[in-house]
Coordinates of C-alpha atoms and ligand atoms in Angstrom, one line a residue:
M1 CA 0.0 -0.1 0.1
K2 CA 1.4 3.5 -0.7
K3 CA 2.2 5.4 2.3
M4 CA 0.2 8.4 3.4
I5 CA 1.8 11.6 4.9
V6 CA -0.2 14.1 6.6
G7 CA 1.0 17.4 7.9
N8 CA -1.3 18.8 10.9
W9 CA -0.2 22.5 10.7
K10 CA -2.5 23.0 14.0
M11 CA -2.9 26.6 14.8
N12 CA 0.3 27.6 12.9
K13 CA 1.1 29.6 9.7
T14 CA -0.9 32.6 8.5
T15 CA -2.0 32.4 5.1
A16 CA 1.0 33.9 3.5
E17 CA 3.3 31.8 5.4
A18 CA 1.1 28.5 4.4
M19 CA 1.6 29.7 0.5
V20 CA 5.4 30.1 0.9
F21 CA 5.3 26.7 2.1
V22 CA 2.9 25.1 0.0
K23 CA 4.7 26.7 -3.2
R24 CA 8.3 25.1 -2.0
L25 CA 6.4 21.7 -1.1
K26 CA 5.2 21.3 -4.8
K27 CA 8.8 20.9 -5.9
V28 CA 9.4 17.9 -3.9
K29 CA 9.1 14.7 -5.4
S30 CA 7.2 12.1 -3.4
K31 CA 6.1 8.5 -3.8
A32 CA 4.0 9.0 -0.8
D33 CA 0.5 10.4 -0.9
I34 CA 0.6 13.9 0.8
V35 CA -2.2 15.8 2.5
M36 CA -1.7 19.2 4.1
C37 CA -3.8 20.3 6.7
P38 CA -3.6 24.1 7.4
A39 CA -5.9 26.3 9.6
F40 CA -9.1 27.4 8.0
T41 CA -8.2 30.5 7.2
A42 CA -5.5 29.1 4.6
L43 CA -7.7 26.6 3.0
Y44 CA -8.9 28.6 0.1
A45 CA -5.5 30.1 -1.0
V46 CA -3.6 26.8 -0.3
S47 CA -6.3 24.9 -2.4
K48 CA -5.8 27.5 -5.3
L49 CA -2.0 27.3 -5.2
L50 CA -2.3 23.3 -5.4
G51 CA -4.6 23.3 -8.2
K52 CA -4.1 19.9 -9.9
S53 CA -1.0 19.0 -7.9
K54 CA -0.9 15.4 -6.5
I55 CA -0.7 17.1 -3.0
K56 CA -4.1 16.7 -1.2
L57 CA -5.7 19.5 1.0
G58 CA -7.1 18.5 4.5
A59 CA -9.0 20.7 7.2
Q60 CA -8.3 20.2 10.9
N61 CA -11.9 19.8 12.1
M62 CA -15.6 20.9 10.8
F63 CA -18.9 21.4 12.4
Y64 CA -21.7 18.6 11.2
E65 CA -24.7 20.5 10.5
E66 CA -24.7 22.0 6.8
K67 CA -25.7 25.6 7.7
G68 CA -27.5 27.8 10.4
P69 CA -27.2 29.7 13.5
Y70 CA -23.9 28.4 14.6
T71 CA -21.5 31.2 15.2
G72 CA -18.3 30.6 14.5
E73 CA -18.6 27.1 13.3
V74 CA -17.4 26.0 9.6
S75 CA -19.5 23.5 7.6
P76 CA -18.5 20.6 5.4
K77 CA -19.5 22.4 2.3
M78 CA -17.6 25.5 3.2
L79 CA -14.1 23.7 3.3
G80 CA -13.3 22.8 -0.2
V81 CA -11.1 19.8 0.8
D82 CA -10.5 16.2 0.3
Y83 CA -9.8 15.0 3.7
V84 CA -10.5 16.2 7.3
I85 CA -9.0 15.6 10.6
L86 CA -11.7 14.5 13.1
G87 CA -11.5 13.9 16.8
H88 CA -7.9 15.0 17.3
S89 CA -6.9 14.5 21.0
E90 CA -6.4 18.3 21.3
R91 CA -10.1 19.0 20.2
R92 CA -11.4 16.2 22.7
E93 CA -9.3 17.9 25.3
Y94 CA -9.6 21.4 25.0
F95 CA -13.1 21.9 23.1
N96 CA -14.6 18.8 24.9
E97 CA -15.5 16.9 21.7
T98 CA -17.1 14.0 22.8
N99 CA -17.4 10.5 20.5
E100 CA -20.9 11.0 19.7
E101 CA -20.2 14.7 18.3
I102 CA -16.9 13.2 16.4
N103 CA -19.5 10.4 15.1
K104 CA -21.7 12.9 13.6
K105 CA -18.8 14.8 11.9
V106 CA -17.6 11.4 10.5
K107 CA -20.9 10.9 8.8
A108 CA -21.2 14.4 7.7
A109 CA -17.8 14.3 6.0
L110 CA -18.6 11.0 4.4
K111 CA -22.0 12.5 2.9
N112 CA -20.2 15.5 1.6
K113 CA -17.6 13.7 0.2
I114 CA -14.7 14.4 2.2
K115 CA -12.5 11.6 3.6
P116 CA -12.4 11.6 7.5
I117 CA -9.0 10.9 9.1
L118 CA -10.6 9.9 12.4
C119 CA -8.0 10.0 15.3
V120 CA -8.0 7.6 18.1
G121 CA -5.7 7.4 21.2
E122 CA -5.4 6.7 24.8
S123 CA -3.7 8.8 27.3
L124 CA -0.8 7.7 29.9
K125 CA -2.9 7.0 32.7
Q126 CA -5.3 4.5 30.4
R127 CA -1.9 3.0 29.0
K128 CA -0.4 2.5 32.6
A129 CA -3.5 1.0 33.5
K130 CA -3.6 -1.3 30.7
K131 CA -6.4 0.0 29.2
A132 CA -5.4 1.4 25.9
K133 CA -7.3 -1.1 23.7
Q134 CA -10.3 -0.6 25.6
V135 CA -10.0 3.0 25.2
V136 CA -9.3 2.8 21.4
G137 CA -11.9 0.0 21.0
N138 CA -14.5 2.0 22.6
Q139 CA -13.5 5.4 20.3
L140 CA -13.7 3.3 17.3
K141 CA -16.9 1.5 18.0
K142 CA -18.8 5.2 18.9
C143 CA -17.2 7.2 16.3
L144 CA -17.9 4.7 13.4
K145 CA -21.5 4.0 14.7
E146 CA -23.9 3.9 11.7
V147 CA -21.1 4.2 9.2
K148 CA -22.0 1.9 6.2
K149 CA -19.6 -0.7 5.3
N150 CA -18.9 0.6 1.9
E151 CA -18.0 3.8 3.1
F152 CA -14.9 2.4 5.1
S153 CA -12.9 2.7 1.9
R154 CA -12.8 6.2 2.5
I155 CA -11.9 6.3 5.9
I156 CA -8.7 6.8 7.5
I157 CA -7.8 6.0 10.9
A158 CA -4.9 7.9 12.9
Y159 CA -3.7 6.2 16.0
E160 CA -2.2 8.8 18.1
P161 CA -1.6 8.0 21.7
I162 CA -1.9 11.2 23.5
W163 CA 1.4 11.0 25.6
A164 CA 3.3 10.8 22.4
I165 CA 1.6 14.0 20.6
G166 CA 3.8 17.0 20.7
T167 CA 5.9 15.7 23.6
G168 CA 8.9 14.2 21.8
K169 CA 8.0 10.7 23.3
T170 CA 7.3 8.3 20.3
A171 CA 5.5 5.0 21.0
T172 CA 8.1 2.5 19.7
A173 CA 7.5 1.1 16.7
E174 CA 6.4 -2.2 18.3
Q175 CA 4.0 -0.7 20.6
A176 CA 2.3 1.2 17.7
Q177 CA 2.3 -1.8 15.6
E178 CA 0.3 -3.9 18.1
M179 CA -2.3 -1.2 18.6
H180 CA -2.6 -0.8 14.6
S181 CA -3.1 -4.6 14.1
F182 CA -5.6 -4.0 17.2
I183 CA -7.4 -1.3 15.0
R184 CA -7.3 -3.4 11.9
S185 CA -9.0 -6.5 13.9
V186 CA -11.7 -4.3 15.2
V187 CA -12.6 -2.8 11.8
S188 CA -12.3 -6.4 10.0
K189 CA -15.4 -7.5 12.4
I190 CA -17.3 -4.6 10.7
I191 CA -16.1 -4.9 7.2
G192 CA -14.5 -8.2 7.1
V193 CA -10.7 -9.2 6.9
K194 CA -10.1 -9.0 3.1
S195 CA -11.6 -5.5 3.1
S196 CA -9.8 -4.3 6.6
K197 CA -6.3 -5.1 5.0
K198 CA -7.2 -1.9 2.5
L199 CA -8.0 0.2 5.4
K200 CA -5.3 3.0 5.9
I201 CA -4.2 3.4 9.7
L202 CA -1.3 6.2 10.2
Y203 CA 0.6 6.7 13.2
G204 CA 1.0 10.1 14.7
G205 CA 3.0 11.3 17.9
S206 CA 6.4 13.1 17.8
V207 CA 7.0 11.4 14.3
N208 CA 10.3 12.9 12.7
P209 CA 12.8 12.4 10.2
K210 CA 14.8 10.2 12.9
N211 CA 12.3 7.9 13.8
I212 CA 9.8 7.5 10.7
K213 CA 11.9 4.8 8.7
S214 CA 11.7 2.6 11.8
I215 CA 7.8 3.2 12.0
F216 CA 7.1 2.9 8.5
E217 CA 8.6 -0.5 8.6
M218 CA 6.0 -2.1 10.7
K219 CA 3.3 -4.4 8.8
D220 CA 0.2 -2.2 9.9
I221 CA 1.6 1.1 9.7
D222 CA 0.3 3.0 6.6
G223 CA 1.5 6.4 7.1
A224 CA 2.0 9.1 9.6
L225 CA 0.0 11.9 11.1
I226 CA 2.8 14.5 11.9
G227 CA 2.5 17.9 13.4
G228 CA 5.6 19.8 14.8
A229 CA 7.8 18.1 12.4
S230 CA 5.5 18.9 9.3
L231 CA 6.0 22.8 10.2
K232 CA 9.4 23.1 8.6
L233 CA 9.9 22.3 5.1
T234 CA 13.3 20.8 5.6
S235 CA 12.0 18.3 8.0
F236 CA 8.7 17.6 6.3
A237 CA 10.6 17.2 3.0
R238 CA 13.3 14.9 4.7
M239 CA 10.3 12.6 5.6
I240 CA 8.9 12.3 2.4
H241 CA 12.2 11.5 0.9
L242 CA 12.7 8.7 3.6
C243 CA 9.4 7.0 2.5
S244 CA 10.3 7.1 -1.1
Ligands
PEP301 C1 -0.5 15.7 15.5 O1 -0.8 16.8 15.6 O2 -1.4 15.1 15.1 C2 0.7 15.1 16.1 C3 0.9 14.0 16.1 O3 1.6 15.9 16.5 P1 3.1 15.9 16.9 O4 3.6 15.1 15.5 O5 3.8 17.3 17.0 O6 3.4 15.2 17.9

């Protein structure tokens, strides 16, 4: 399976800064599928810059309603993107997003032909209590509730252990592989083993040019969701080269 590299810029880069980055990124050769996720404010300008480029555009969040009195929210139809990150742990933690809300967002994205990148992952406390699989299994069950079997081909799962996000601590390749294999087995119970093999499962959590190779060697790791190390073109391009 072709590897996928998703850059999550979080609340970084003005539109002008995003445009400078993307203009340079377009010149980087890649064998992987690349998805860039700038802030809402930069989406339109970046989409115009990308044009017919192979690099795809993603948003970092969206609301599930199509329109209406929801001050400050952005609907799926307004985004103009191919992908949307949903259920990122920062949204769960700082904005109290629940699995139920994330489930509504996943279904709204699919309805609007946007591919959801659904984030799941446990906290350090949950891992230490040996509840990591239980937590991730529950997130998958709730966030994917009522998603039709034939829609799974458009879903990407990102396993992001909370304790590894922005902390410099990465899960070992083996820890990540174990959880990815578990995620695939949970999904295989819904869509069957054959189809579950096609599911893209990304790892996220302090991925950088030094550790990406060992992470990508794992059987069930199909790509990476990258925060901090996607902000500088040199490190982002290095990771793209390393998976070619
Ligand atoms: C993320 O934002 O999804 C992420 C994994 O961040 P970082 O790579 O900085 O840990």
